Amino acid sequence: MSRVALLGATGTIGRATAQALVDAGHDVVAMVRREPGAPLPGVTLRCADPADPVSLMHDGFAGEHFDAVVSCMASRTGVPRDAWAIDHKAHSHALALAERCGARHFVLLSAICVQKPLRAFQQAKLAFEAQLIASGMRYSIVRPTAFFKSLSGQIERVRSGKPFLLFGDGTLTACKPISNRDLGAYIAGCLIEPDRWNKVLPIGGPGPAITPREQGEALFALTGLPPKYRSVPPGFLGGIAGALGLAARLIPPLATKAELARIGHYYATESMLVLDPATGTYSAALTPETGSDTLFDHYRAILSGEAAPDDRGEHAVF
């Protein structure tokens, strides 16, 4: 059993990771900005602001010993100011405190999209990845593919008779979606699996890669409704981003909306799979798998009422 400091415990992946750590018998101390809306069974909660190094030191780590730090923390929006403050700077504070508190292992939840770092949040994540690798501490950098919640935003559209929206013909991108539970278990397993130590770990869920077109086909089959699609040109979000970027010169707050549109365009045009360095193309075959939950099982659970619809927050596109 290890004593684990957990950051980002109130997010969907953080909650699943907290549960997996507790199930594995670890003593988990979650450092959160505010009390979570729902309890985290078996977890000791401490209110500490990870963006404030003084608060994190005194209210979070409190000078105590920890064997490991696990971070599922991420910026809420991905815009440059948030990204560099959380994805890089707050993690830098946490790493320094981990070293002071005797931690031997730092497990970081990153993202597979940092392979092609066109946006600020990807660059901030990569900067901290490099810092962690150079620190000399044992590390596990987990880069998951798409989350179920990011692929569930059109369930209500389809159920209400509206068309499923596609970029292009819906085959431009693909991913191996991973559930919260399977990803949480994989992250927790990094503490005890030596083959996950001092490595960057791309990881997806089970089964073949799925395109947006196949997601739509599954939803229509599950609802029993006739397939109905509407195609959006791949450059649509790019055009919106460009227009907002120009308008932001006169109205600065629009810069945030412009960056969110650029992030949306990125996800609409780039696959969430391992990028093959030999070919420069995304490869399902090179993308490792874990777990047993499938995206289509998740769709069934939401449609049947067994699971609540996903809250996608700042990252909703549709």
PDB file of C-alpha atoms in Angstrom:
ATOM      1  CA  MET A   1       0.000   0.000   0.000  1.00  0.00           C
ATOM      2  CA  SER A   2       1.220   3.514  -0.861  1.00  0.00           C
ATOM      3  CA  ARG A   3       0.279   6.901   0.498  1.00  0.00           C
ATOM      4  CA  VAL A   4      -0.868   8.817  -2.580  1.00  0.00           C
ATOM      5  CA  ALA A   5      -1.478  12.531  -3.136  1.00  0.00           C
ATOM      6  CA  LEU A   6      -4.163  12.866  -5.808  1.00  0.00           C
ATOM      7  CA  LEU A   7      -4.704  16.053  -7.818  1.00  0.00           C
ATOM      8  CA  GLY A   8      -7.747  16.639 -10.030  1.00  0.00           C
ATOM      9  CA  ALA A   9      -9.928  14.259  -8.041  1.00  0.00           C
ATOM     10  CA  THR A  10     -13.208  16.071  -8.728  1.00  0.00           C
ATOM     11  CA  GLY A  11     -13.124  15.593 -12.520  1.00  0.00           C
ATOM     12  CA  THR A  12     -14.667  12.537 -14.141  1.00  0.00           C
ATOM     13  CA  ILE A  13     -11.326  10.777 -14.678  1.00  0.00           C
ATOM     14  CA  GLY A  14     -10.082  11.936 -11.277  1.00  0.00           C
ATOM     15  CA  ARG A  15     -13.077  10.384  -9.536  1.00  0.00           C
ATOM     16  CA  ALA A  16     -12.586   7.092 -11.343  1.00  0.00           C
ATOM     17  CA  THR A  17      -8.888   7.147 -10.486  1.00  0.00           C
ATOM     18  CA  ALA A  18      -9.630   7.882  -6.816  1.00  0.00           C
ATOM     19  CA  GLN A  19     -11.944   4.858  -6.710  1.00  0.00           C
ATOM     20  CA  ALA A  20      -9.355   2.639  -8.412  1.00  0.00           C
ATOM     21  CA  LEU A  21      -6.643   3.735  -5.977  1.00  0.00           C
ATOM     22  CA  VAL A  22      -8.880   3.072  -2.975  1.00  0.00           C
ATOM     23  CA  ASP A  23      -9.909  -0.320  -4.397  1.00  0.00           C
ATOM     24  CA  ALA A  24      -6.207  -1.177  -4.740  1.00  0.00           C
ATOM     25  CA  GLY A  25      -5.722  -0.474  -1.034  1.00  0.00           C
ATOM     26  CA  HIS A  26      -3.835   2.807  -1.219  1.00  0.00           C
ATOM     27  CA  ASP A  27      -4.154   5.604   1.336  1.00  0.00           C
ATOM     28  CA  VAL A  28      -5.440   8.452  -0.851  1.00  0.00           C
ATOM     29  CA  VAL A  29      -5.326  12.154   0.038  1.00  0.00           C
ATOM     30  CA  ALA A  30      -7.142  14.265  -2.579  1.00  0.00           C
ATOM     31  CA  MET A  31      -6.191  17.938  -2.792  1.00  0.00           C
ATOM     32  CA  VAL A  32      -9.156  19.841  -4.221  1.00  0.00           C
ATOM     33  CA  ARG A  33     -10.076  23.484  -4.751  1.00  0.00           C
ATOM     34  CA  ARG A  34     -13.471  22.986  -3.120  1.00  0.00           C
ATOM     35  CA  GLU A  35     -15.537  20.244  -1.558  1.00  0.00           C
ATOM     36  CA  PRO A  36     -16.860  17.921  -4.298  1.00  0.00           C
ATOM     37  CA  GLY A  37     -20.558  17.782  -4.993  1.00  0.00           C
ATOM     38  CA  ALA A  38     -20.586  14.019  -4.414  1.00  0.00           C
ATOM     39  CA  PRO A  39     -18.518  12.115  -1.837  1.00  0.00           C
ATOM     40  CA  LEU A  40     -15.298  10.309  -2.655  1.00  0.00           C
ATOM     41  CA  PRO A  41     -15.572   7.160  -0.488  1.00  0.00           C
ATOM     42  CA  GLY A  42     -12.388   6.164   1.283  1.00  0.00           C
ATOM     43  CA  VAL A  43     -10.540   9.341   0.281  1.00  0.00           C
ATOM     44  CA  THR A  44      -9.194  11.993   2.659  1.00  0.00           C
ATOM     45  CA  LEU A  45     -10.088  15.433   1.288  1.00  0.00           C
ATOM     46  CA  ARG A  46      -8.007  18.562   1.750  1.00  0.00           C
ATOM     47  CA  CYS A  47      -8.992  21.935   0.319  1.00  0.00           C
ATOM     48  CA  ALA A  48      -5.945  23.376  -1.434  1.00  0.00           C
ATOM     49  CA  ASP A  49      -5.577  25.468  -4.574  1.00  0.00           C
ATOM     50  CA  PRO A  50      -3.128  23.686  -6.919  1.00  0.00           C
ATOM     51  CA  ALA A  51      -2.528  26.968  -8.767  1.00  0.00           C
ATOM     52  CA  ASP A  52      -1.307  28.565  -5.518  1.00  0.00           C
ATOM     53  CA  PRO A  53       2.004  27.005  -4.397  1.00  0.00           C
ATOM     54  CA  VAL A  54       1.603  28.300  -0.836  1.00  0.00           C
ATOM     55  CA  SER A  55      -1.867  26.775  -0.497  1.00  0.00           C
ATOM     56  CA  LEU A  56      -0.727  23.522  -2.081  1.00  0.00           C
ATOM     57  CA  MET A  57       2.249  23.321   0.270  1.00  0.00           C
ATOM     58  CA  HIS A  58       0.495  24.239   3.551  1.00  0.00           C
ATOM     59  CA  ASP A  59      -3.067  23.007   2.979  1.00  0.00           C
ATOM     60  CA  GLY A  60      -2.357  20.106   0.648  1.00  0.00           C
ATOM     61  CA  PHE A  61       0.953  18.346   1.206  1.00  0.00           C
ATOM     62  CA  ALA A  62       1.300  19.892   4.684  1.00  0.00           C
ATOM     63  CA  GLY A  63       4.909  18.770   5.000  1.00  0.00           C
ATOM     64  CA  GLU A  64       3.844  15.121   5.256  1.00  0.00           C
ATOM     65  CA  HIS A  65       5.356  12.091   3.538  1.00  0.00           C
ATOM     66  CA  PHE A  66       3.785  10.724   0.372  1.00  0.00           C
ATOM     67  CA  ASP A  67       4.986   7.741  -1.628  1.00  0.00           C
ATOM     68  CA  ALA A  68       3.501   8.920  -4.900  1.00  0.00           C
ATOM     69  CA  VAL A  69       1.672  11.771  -6.586  1.00  0.00           C
ATOM     70  CA  VAL A  70      -1.032  11.054  -9.160  1.00  0.00           C
ATOM     71  CA  SER A  71      -2.323  13.992 -11.183  1.00  0.00           C
ATOM     72  CA  CYS A  72      -5.516  13.984 -13.226  1.00  0.00           C
ATOM     73  CA  MET A  73      -5.517  17.781 -13.155  1.00  0.00           C
ATOM     74  CA  ALA A  74      -6.046  19.718 -16.391  1.00  0.00           C
ATOM     75  CA  SER A  75      -7.032  23.216 -17.445  1.00  0.00           C
ATOM     76  CA  ARG A  76     -10.785  23.610 -17.838  1.00  0.00           C
ATOM     77  CA  THR A  77     -10.777  25.394 -21.195  1.00  0.00           C
ATOM     78  CA  GLY A  78      -7.384  24.764 -22.782  1.00  0.00           C
ATOM     79  CA  VAL A  79      -6.970  28.438 -23.705  1.00  0.00           C
ATOM     80  CA  PRO A  80      -3.371  29.690 -23.306  1.00  0.00           C
ATOM     81  CA  ARG A  81      -3.719  31.453 -19.957  1.00  0.00           C
ATOM     82  CA  ASP A  82      -5.458  28.487 -18.297  1.00  0.00           C
ATOM     83  CA  ALA A  83      -3.215  25.927 -19.963  1.00  0.00           C
ATOM     84  CA  TRP A  84       0.086  27.434 -18.854  1.00  0.00           C
ATOM     85  CA  ALA A  85      -1.277  28.134 -15.361  1.00  0.00           C
ATOM     86  CA  ILE A  86      -2.555  24.594 -14.745  1.00  0.00           C
ATOM     87  CA  ASP A  87      -1.120  22.141 -17.267  1.00  0.00           C
ATOM     88  CA  HIS A  88       2.379  23.494 -16.714  1.00  0.00           C
ATOM     89  CA  LYS A  89       2.880  25.841 -13.756  1.00  0.00           C
ATOM     90  CA  ALA A  90       0.597  24.146 -11.203  1.00  0.00           C
ATOM     91  CA  HIS A  91       2.128  20.794 -12.111  1.00  0.00           C
ATOM     92  CA  SER A  92       5.597  22.257 -11.663  1.00  0.00           C
ATOM     93  CA  HIS A  93       4.621  23.297  -8.122  1.00  0.00           C
ATOM     94  CA  ALA A  94       3.254  19.817  -7.454  1.00  0.00           C
ATOM     95  CA  LEU A  95       6.447  18.161  -8.702  1.00  0.00           C
ATOM     96  CA  ALA A  96       8.609  20.336  -6.456  1.00  0.00           C
ATOM     97  CA  LEU A  97       6.437  19.493  -3.446  1.00  0.00           C
ATOM     98  CA  ALA A  98       6.413  15.809  -4.361  1.00  0.00           C
ATOM     99  CA  GLU A  99      10.200  15.808  -4.228  1.00  0.00           C
ATOM    100  CA  ARG A 100      10.187  17.620  -0.866  1.00  0.00           C
ATOM    101  CA  CYS A 101       7.692  15.131   0.591  1.00  0.00           C
ATOM    102  CA  GLY A 102       9.742  12.081  -0.402  1.00  0.00           C
ATOM    103  CA  ALA A 103       7.581  10.818  -3.255  1.00  0.00           C
ATOM    104  CA  ARG A 104       9.254   8.252  -5.474  1.00  0.00           C
ATOM    105  CA  HIS A 105       6.733   8.182  -8.320  1.00  0.00           C
ATOM    106  CA  PHE A 106       4.714  10.790 -10.237  1.00  0.00           C
ATOM    107  CA  VAL A 107       1.870   9.563 -12.443  1.00  0.00           C
ATOM    108  CA  LEU A 108       0.631  12.177 -14.912  1.00  0.00           C
ATOM    109  CA  LEU A 109      -2.567  12.115 -16.929  1.00  0.00           C
ATOM    110  CA  SER A 110      -1.632  13.827 -20.197  1.00  0.00           C
ATOM    111  CA  ALA A 111      -3.317  13.464 -23.623  1.00  0.00           C
ATOM    112  CA  ILE A 112      -2.573  11.647 -26.867  1.00  0.00           C
ATOM    113  CA  CYS A 113      -3.067  14.847 -28.869  1.00  0.00           C
ATOM    114  CA  VAL A 114       0.275  16.240 -27.643  1.00  0.00           C
ATOM    115  CA  GLN A 115       1.853  14.186 -30.438  1.00  0.00           C
ATOM    116  CA  LYS A 116       0.944  17.044 -32.780  1.00  0.00           C
ATOM    117  CA  PRO A 117       1.137  20.119 -30.494  1.00  0.00           C
ATOM    118  CA  LEU A 118      -0.576  22.876 -32.471  1.00  0.00           C
ATOM    119  CA  ARG A 119      -2.485  24.401 -29.542  1.00  0.00           C
ATOM    120  CA  ALA A 120      -1.290  26.054 -26.334  1.00  0.00           C
ATOM    121  CA  PHE A 121      -2.682  23.419 -23.978  1.00  0.00           C
ATOM    122  CA  GLN A 122      -0.755  20.710 -25.827  1.00  0.00           C
ATOM    123  CA  GLN A 123       2.443  22.725 -25.670  1.00  0.00           C
ATOM    124  CA  ALA A 124       1.954  23.342 -21.935  1.00  0.00           C
ATOM    125  CA  LYS A 125       1.402  19.636 -21.292  1.00  0.00           C
ATOM    126  CA  LEU A 126       4.504  18.726 -23.281  1.00  0.00           C
ATOM    127  CA  ALA A 127       6.587  21.284 -21.390  1.00  0.00           C
ATOM    128  CA  PHE A 128       5.678  19.674 -18.086  1.00  0.00           C
ATOM    129  CA  GLU A 129       6.158  16.168 -19.475  1.00  0.00           C
ATOM    130  CA  ALA A 130       9.732  17.154 -20.352  1.00  0.00           C
ATOM    131  CA  GLN A 131      10.253  18.662 -16.905  1.00  0.00           C
ATOM    132  CA  LEU A 132       8.981  15.508 -15.205  1.00  0.00           C
ATOM    133  CA  ILE A 133      11.175  13.238 -17.316  1.00  0.00           C
ATOM    134  CA  ALA A 134      14.237  15.391 -16.552  1.00  0.00           C
ATOM    135  CA  SER A 135      13.512  15.480 -12.802  1.00  0.00           C
ATOM    136  CA  GLY A 136      14.978  12.050 -12.081  1.00  0.00           C
ATOM    137  CA  MET A 137      11.804  10.918 -10.285  1.00  0.00           C
ATOM    138  CA  ARG A 138      10.171   7.718 -11.462  1.00  0.00           C
ATOM    139  CA  TYR A 139       7.340   8.712 -13.795  1.00  0.00           C
ATOM    140  CA  SER A 140       4.433   7.309 -15.763  1.00  0.00           C
ATOM    141  CA  ILE A 141       2.969   9.658 -18.384  1.00  0.00           C
ATOM    142  CA  VAL A 142      -0.440   8.383 -19.490  1.00  0.00           C
ATOM    143  CA  ARG A 143      -1.734   9.673 -22.834  1.00  0.00           C
ATOM    144  CA  PRO A 144      -5.314   8.417 -23.323  1.00  0.00           C
ATOM    145  CA  THR A 145      -7.309   8.567 -26.522  1.00  0.00           C
ATOM    146  CA  ALA A 146     -10.861   9.953 -26.651  1.00  0.00           C
ATOM    147  CA  PHE A 147     -13.095   9.788 -23.574  1.00  0.00           C
ATOM    148  CA  PHE A 148     -16.628   8.415 -23.750  1.00  0.00           C
ATOM    149  CA  LYS A 149     -18.085  11.737 -22.631  1.00  0.00           C
ATOM    150  CA  SER A 150     -16.497  13.602 -25.551  1.00  0.00           C
ATOM    151  CA  LEU A 151     -18.211  11.205 -27.984  1.00  0.00           C
ATOM    152  CA  SER A 152     -21.668  11.209 -26.401  1.00  0.00           C
ATOM    153  CA  GLY A 153     -22.840  14.730 -27.148  1.00  0.00           C
ATOM    154  CA  GLN A 154     -25.217  13.796 -29.955  1.00  0.00           C
ATOM    155  CA  ILE A 155     -27.273  11.165 -28.170  1.00  0.00           C
ATOM    156  CA  GLU A 156     -30.102  13.585 -27.408  1.00  0.00           C
ATOM    157  CA  ARG A 157     -29.967  15.037 -30.954  1.00  0.00           C
ATOM    158  CA  VAL A 158     -30.510  11.611 -32.449  1.00  0.00           C
ATOM    159  CA  ARG A 159     -33.125  10.573 -29.896  1.00  0.00           C
ATOM    160  CA  SER A 160     -35.127  13.737 -30.656  1.00  0.00           C
ATOM    161  CA  GLY A 161     -35.105  13.029 -34.391  1.00  0.00           C
ATOM    162  CA  LYS A 162     -32.382  15.469 -35.415  1.00  0.00           C
ATOM    163  CA  PRO A 163     -29.604  14.511 -37.823  1.00  0.00           C
ATOM    164  CA  PHE A 164     -26.229  13.291 -36.596  1.00  0.00           C
ATOM    165  CA  LEU A 165     -23.638  15.958 -37.419  1.00  0.00           C
ATOM    166  CA  LEU A 166     -20.471  14.914 -39.205  1.00  0.00           C
ATOM    167  CA  PHE A 167     -17.371  16.737 -40.328  1.00  0.00           C
ATOM    168  CA  GLY A 168     -16.995  15.826 -43.981  1.00  0.00           C
ATOM    169  CA  ASP A 169     -18.175  12.272 -44.570  1.00  0.00           C
ATOM    170  CA  GLY A 170     -17.458  11.230 -40.978  1.00  0.00           C
ATOM    171  CA  THR A 171     -14.418   9.099 -41.773  1.00  0.00           C
ATOM    172  CA  LEU A 172     -11.749  11.773 -41.511  1.00  0.00           C
ATOM    173  CA  THR A 173     -10.803  10.789 -37.948  1.00  0.00           C
ATOM    174  CA  ALA A 174     -10.895   7.745 -35.697  1.00  0.00           C
ATOM    175  CA  CYS A 175     -10.176   6.851 -32.087  1.00  0.00           C
ATOM    176  CA  LYS A 176     -10.189   3.989 -29.578  1.00  0.00           C
ATOM    177  CA  PRO A 177     -12.466   5.423 -26.884  1.00  0.00           C
ATOM    178  CA  ILE A 178     -11.684   4.635 -23.241  1.00  0.00           C
ATOM    179  CA  SER A 179     -14.073   4.682 -20.285  1.00  0.00           C
ATOM    180  CA  ASN A 180     -13.510   6.536 -17.032  1.00  0.00           C
ATOM    181  CA  ARG A 181     -13.383   3.246 -15.139  1.00  0.00           C
ATOM    182  CA  ASP A 182     -10.867   1.568 -17.435  1.00  0.00           C
ATOM    183  CA  LEU A 183      -8.648   4.635 -17.558  1.00  0.00           C
ATOM    184  CA  GLY A 184      -8.800   5.101 -13.771  1.00  0.00           C
ATOM    185  CA  ALA A 185      -7.758   1.473 -13.285  1.00  0.00           C
ATOM    186  CA  TYR A 186      -4.903   1.876 -15.775  1.00  0.00           C
ATOM    187  CA  ILE A 187      -3.625   5.021 -14.034  1.00  0.00           C
ATOM    188  CA  ALA A 188      -3.762   3.343 -10.619  1.00  0.00           C
ATOM    189  CA  GLY A 189      -1.964   0.326 -12.036  1.00  0.00           C
ATOM    190  CA  CYS A 190       1.006   2.503 -12.965  1.00  0.00           C
ATOM    191  CA  LEU A 191       2.034   2.481  -9.295  1.00  0.00           C
ATOM    192  CA  ILE A 192       2.574  -1.276  -9.238  1.00  0.00           C
ATOM    193  CA  GLU A 193       3.333  -2.311 -12.827  1.00  0.00           C
ATOM    194  CA  PRO A 194       7.075  -1.943 -13.537  1.00  0.00           C
ATOM    195  CA  ASP A 195       6.515  -2.068 -17.302  1.00  0.00           C
ATOM    196  CA  ARG A 196       4.697   1.284 -16.969  1.00  0.00           C
ATOM    197  CA  TRP A 197       7.559   3.013 -15.134  1.00  0.00           C
ATOM    198  CA  ASN A 198       9.619   5.756 -16.761  1.00  0.00           C
ATOM    199  CA  LYS A 199       7.550   5.560 -19.913  1.00  0.00           C
ATOM    200  CA  VAL A 200       5.165   7.616 -22.004  1.00  0.00           C
ATOM    201  CA  LEU A 201       2.048   5.465 -22.270  1.00  0.00           C
ATOM    202  CA  PRO A 202      -0.499   6.025 -25.050  1.00  0.00           C
ATOM    203  CA  ILE A 203      -3.609   4.032 -24.203  1.00  0.00           C
ATOM    204  CA  GLY A 204      -7.040   3.385 -25.670  1.00  0.00           C
ATOM    205  CA  GLY A 205     -10.049   1.270 -24.865  1.00  0.00           C
ATOM    206  CA  PRO A 206     -10.807  -2.208 -26.262  1.00  0.00           C
ATOM    207  CA  GLY A 207     -11.804  -3.019 -29.804  1.00  0.00           C
ATOM    208  CA  PRO A 208     -11.210  -1.507 -33.232  1.00  0.00           C
ATOM    209  CA  ALA A 209     -10.840   2.202 -33.883  1.00  0.00           C
ATOM    210  CA  ILE A 210     -14.184   3.954 -34.416  1.00  0.00           C
ATOM    211  CA  THR A 211     -14.964   6.819 -36.808  1.00  0.00           C
ATOM    212  CA  PRO A 212     -17.656   9.461 -36.212  1.00  0.00           C
ATOM    213  CA  ARG A 213     -19.698   7.841 -39.007  1.00  0.00           C
ATOM    214  CA  GLU A 214     -19.632   4.536 -37.102  1.00  0.00           C
ATOM    215  CA  GLN A 215     -20.679   6.338 -33.913  1.00  0.00           C
ATOM    216  CA  GLY A 216     -23.713   7.709 -35.743  1.00  0.00           C
ATOM    217  CA  GLU A 217     -24.561   4.320 -37.233  1.00  0.00           C
ATOM    218  CA  ALA A 218     -24.486   2.773 -33.769  1.00  0.00           C
ATOM    219  CA  LEU A 219     -26.756   5.446 -32.304  1.00  0.00           C
ATOM    220  CA  PHE A 220     -29.346   5.030 -35.051  1.00  0.00           C
ATOM    221  CA  ALA A 221     -29.263   1.254 -34.640  1.00  0.00           C
ATOM    222  CA  LEU A 222     -29.673   1.509 -30.864  1.00  0.00           C
ATOM    223  CA  THR A 223     -32.550   3.985 -31.068  1.00  0.00           C
ATOM    224  CA  GLY A 224     -34.278   2.228 -33.961  1.00  0.00           C
ATOM    225  CA  LEU A 225     -34.524   5.525 -35.829  1.00  0.00           C
ATOM    226  CA  PRO A 226     -33.778   5.878 -39.554  1.00  0.00           C
ATOM    227  CA  PRO A 227     -30.258   7.181 -40.196  1.00  0.00           C
ATOM    228  CA  LYS A 228     -30.126  10.902 -40.883  1.00  0.00           C
ATOM    229  CA  TYR A 229     -26.867  12.840 -41.225  1.00  0.00           C
ATOM    230  CA  ARG A 230     -25.813  16.420 -41.828  1.00  0.00           C
ATOM    231  CA  SER A 231     -22.331  17.133 -43.084  1.00  0.00           C
ATOM    232  CA  VAL A 232     -20.341  20.121 -41.821  1.00  0.00           C
ATOM    233  CA  PRO A 233     -17.290  21.148 -43.897  1.00  0.00           C
ATOM    234  CA  PRO A 234     -14.071  20.333 -41.999  1.00  0.00           C
ATOM    235  CA  GLY A 235     -12.957  23.936 -42.343  1.00  0.00           C
ATOM    236  CA  PHE A 236     -16.130  25.307 -40.731  1.00  0.00           C
ATOM    237  CA  LEU A 237     -14.663  25.681 -37.246  1.00  0.00           C
ATOM    238  CA  GLY A 238     -11.410  26.957 -38.719  1.00  0.00           C
ATOM    239  CA  GLY A 239     -13.350  29.706 -40.503  1.00  0.00           C
ATOM    240  CA  ILE A 240     -15.155  30.635 -37.303  1.00  0.00           C
ATOM    241  CA  ALA A 241     -11.836  30.728 -35.449  1.00  0.00           C
ATOM    242  CA  GLY A 242     -10.355  33.020 -38.083  1.00  0.00           C
ATOM    243  CA  ALA A 243     -13.297  35.393 -37.981  1.00  0.00           C
ATOM    244  CA  LEU A 244     -13.298  35.514 -34.180  1.00  0.00           C
ATOM    245  CA  GLY A 245      -9.535  36.033 -34.175  1.00  0.00           C
ATOM    246  CA  LEU A 246      -9.924  39.097 -36.360  1.00  0.00           C
ATOM    247  CA  ALA A 247     -12.818  40.412 -34.276  1.00  0.00           C
ATOM    248  CA  ALA A 248     -10.754  39.910 -31.107  1.00  0.00           C
ATOM    249  CA  ARG A 249      -8.485  42.757 -32.209  1.00  0.00           C
ATOM    250  CA  LEU A 250     -11.398  45.054 -31.461  1.00  0.00           C
ATOM    251  CA  ILE A 251     -13.131  42.973 -28.782  1.00  0.00           C
ATOM    252  CA  PRO A 252     -10.387  41.159 -26.792  1.00  0.00           C
ATOM    253  CA  PRO A 253     -12.725  38.732 -24.949  1.00  0.00           C
ATOM    254  CA  LEU A 254     -13.472  37.072 -28.302  1.00  0.00           C
ATOM    255  CA  ALA A 255      -9.908  35.712 -28.299  1.00  0.00           C
ATOM    256  CA  THR A 256     -11.011  32.972 -25.910  1.00  0.00           C
ATOM    257  CA  LYS A 257     -13.878  31.929 -28.202  1.00  0.00           C
ATOM    258  CA  ALA A 258     -11.475  31.947 -31.148  1.00  0.00           C
ATOM    259  CA  GLU A 259      -9.109  29.573 -29.351  1.00  0.00           C
ATOM    260  CA  LEU A 260     -11.967  27.254 -28.378  1.00  0.00           C
ATOM    261  CA  ALA A 261     -12.988  27.126 -32.050  1.00  0.00           C
ATOM    262  CA  ARG A 262      -9.388  26.269 -32.995  1.00  0.00           C
ATOM    263  CA  ILE A 263      -9.395  23.468 -30.425  1.00  0.00           C
ATOM    264  CA  GLY A 264     -12.701  22.208 -31.850  1.00  0.00           C
ATOM    265  CA  HIS A 265     -11.240  22.272 -35.354  1.00  0.00           C
ATOM    266  CA  TYR A 266      -8.227  20.282 -34.141  1.00  0.00           C
ATOM    267  CA  TYR A 267     -10.397  17.507 -32.727  1.00  0.00           C
ATOM    268  CA  ALA A 268     -12.578  17.525 -35.847  1.00  0.00           C
ATOM    269  CA  THR A 269      -9.597  16.912 -38.136  1.00  0.00           C
ATOM    270  CA  GLU A 270      -7.053  14.879 -36.126  1.00  0.00           C
ATOM    271  CA  SER A 271      -7.433  11.256 -35.048  1.00  0.00           C
ATOM    272  CA  MET A 272      -6.891  10.323 -31.407  1.00  0.00           C
ATOM    273  CA  LEU A 273      -4.551   7.421 -32.177  1.00  0.00           C
ATOM    274  CA  VAL A 274      -0.808   6.870 -32.004  1.00  0.00           C
ATOM    275  CA  LEU A 275       1.026   8.834 -34.671  1.00  0.00           C
ATOM    276  CA  ASP A 276       3.346   6.467 -36.534  1.00  0.00           C
ATOM    277  CA  PRO A 277       6.726   8.237 -36.724  1.00  0.00           C
ATOM    278  CA  ALA A 278       7.724   6.174 -39.750  1.00  0.00           C
ATOM    279  CA  THR A 279       4.767   7.218 -41.889  1.00  0.00           C
ATOM    280  CA  GLY A 280       3.446  10.379 -40.216  1.00  0.00           C
ATOM    281  CA  THR A 281      -0.040   8.856 -40.166  1.00  0.00           C
ATOM    282  CA  TYR A 282      -2.280   7.764 -37.306  1.00  0.00           C
ATOM    283  CA  SER A 283      -2.246   4.039 -36.586  1.00  0.00           C
ATOM    284  CA  ALA A 284      -4.902   2.014 -34.803  1.00  0.00           C
ATOM    285  CA  ALA A 285      -2.556  -0.978 -34.782  1.00  0.00           C
ATOM    286  CA  LEU A 286       0.068   0.951 -32.803  1.00  0.00           C
ATOM    287  CA  THR A 287      -2.459   2.248 -30.250  1.00  0.00           C
ATOM    288  CA  PRO A 288      -2.442   0.003 -27.130  1.00  0.00           C
ATOM    289  CA  GLU A 289      -5.704  -1.104 -25.528  1.00  0.00           C
ATOM    290  CA  THR A 290      -6.903  -1.724 -21.989  1.00  0.00           C
ATOM    291  CA  GLY A 291     -10.105  -2.573 -20.152  1.00  0.00           C
ATOM    292  CA  SER A 292     -13.442  -4.014 -21.210  1.00  0.00           C
ATOM    293  CA  ASP A 293     -15.908  -1.107 -21.475  1.00  0.00           C
ATOM    294  CA  THR A 294     -16.982  -0.103 -24.985  1.00  0.00           C
ATOM    295  CA  LEU A 295     -18.406   3.165 -26.248  1.00  0.00           C
ATOM    296  CA  PHE A 296     -21.492   1.457 -27.632  1.00  0.00           C
ATOM    297  CA  ASP A 297     -22.198  -0.167 -24.255  1.00  0.00           C
ATOM    298  CA  HIS A 298     -22.021   3.363 -22.835  1.00  0.00           C
ATOM    299  CA  TYR A 299     -24.539   4.548 -25.421  1.00  0.00           C
ATOM    300  CA  ARG A 300     -26.872   1.690 -24.449  1.00  0.00           C
ATOM    301  CA  ALA A 301     -26.591   2.579 -20.756  1.00  0.00           C
ATOM    302  CA  ILE A 302     -27.485   6.234 -21.382  1.00  0.00           C
ATOM    303  CA  LEU A 303     -30.353   5.394 -23.737  1.00  0.00           C
ATOM    304  CA  SER A 304     -31.806   2.901 -21.253  1.00  0.00           C
ATOM    305  CA  GLY A 305     -31.486   5.290 -18.312  1.00  0.00           C
ATOM    306  CA  GLU A 306     -28.913   3.123 -16.515  1.00  0.00           C
ATOM    307  CA  ALA A 307     -26.355   5.932 -16.783  1.00  0.00           C
ATOM    308  CA  ALA A 308     -26.785   9.694 -16.676  1.00  0.00           C
ATOM    309  CA  PRO A 309     -25.936  11.769 -19.776  1.00  0.00           C
ATOM    310  CA  ASP A 310     -22.354  13.004 -19.748  1.00  0.00           C
ATOM    311  CA  ASP A 311     -21.551  16.560 -18.688  1.00  0.00           C
ATOM    312  CA  ARG A 312     -18.988  17.714 -21.241  1.00  0.00           C
ATOM    313  CA  GLY A 313     -18.563  21.222 -19.801  1.00  0.00           C
ATOM    314  CA  GLU A 314     -16.204  23.548 -21.637  1.00  0.00           C
ATOM    315  CA  HIS A 315     -15.237  20.963 -24.232  1.00  0.00           C
ATOM    316  CA  ALA A 316     -18.607  20.465 -25.909  1.00  0.00           C
ATOM    317  CA  VAL A 317     -18.524  20.974 -29.675  1.00  0.00           C
ATOM    318  CA  PHE A 318     -22.115  19.976 -30.550  1.00  0.00           C
TER     319      PHE A 318
END
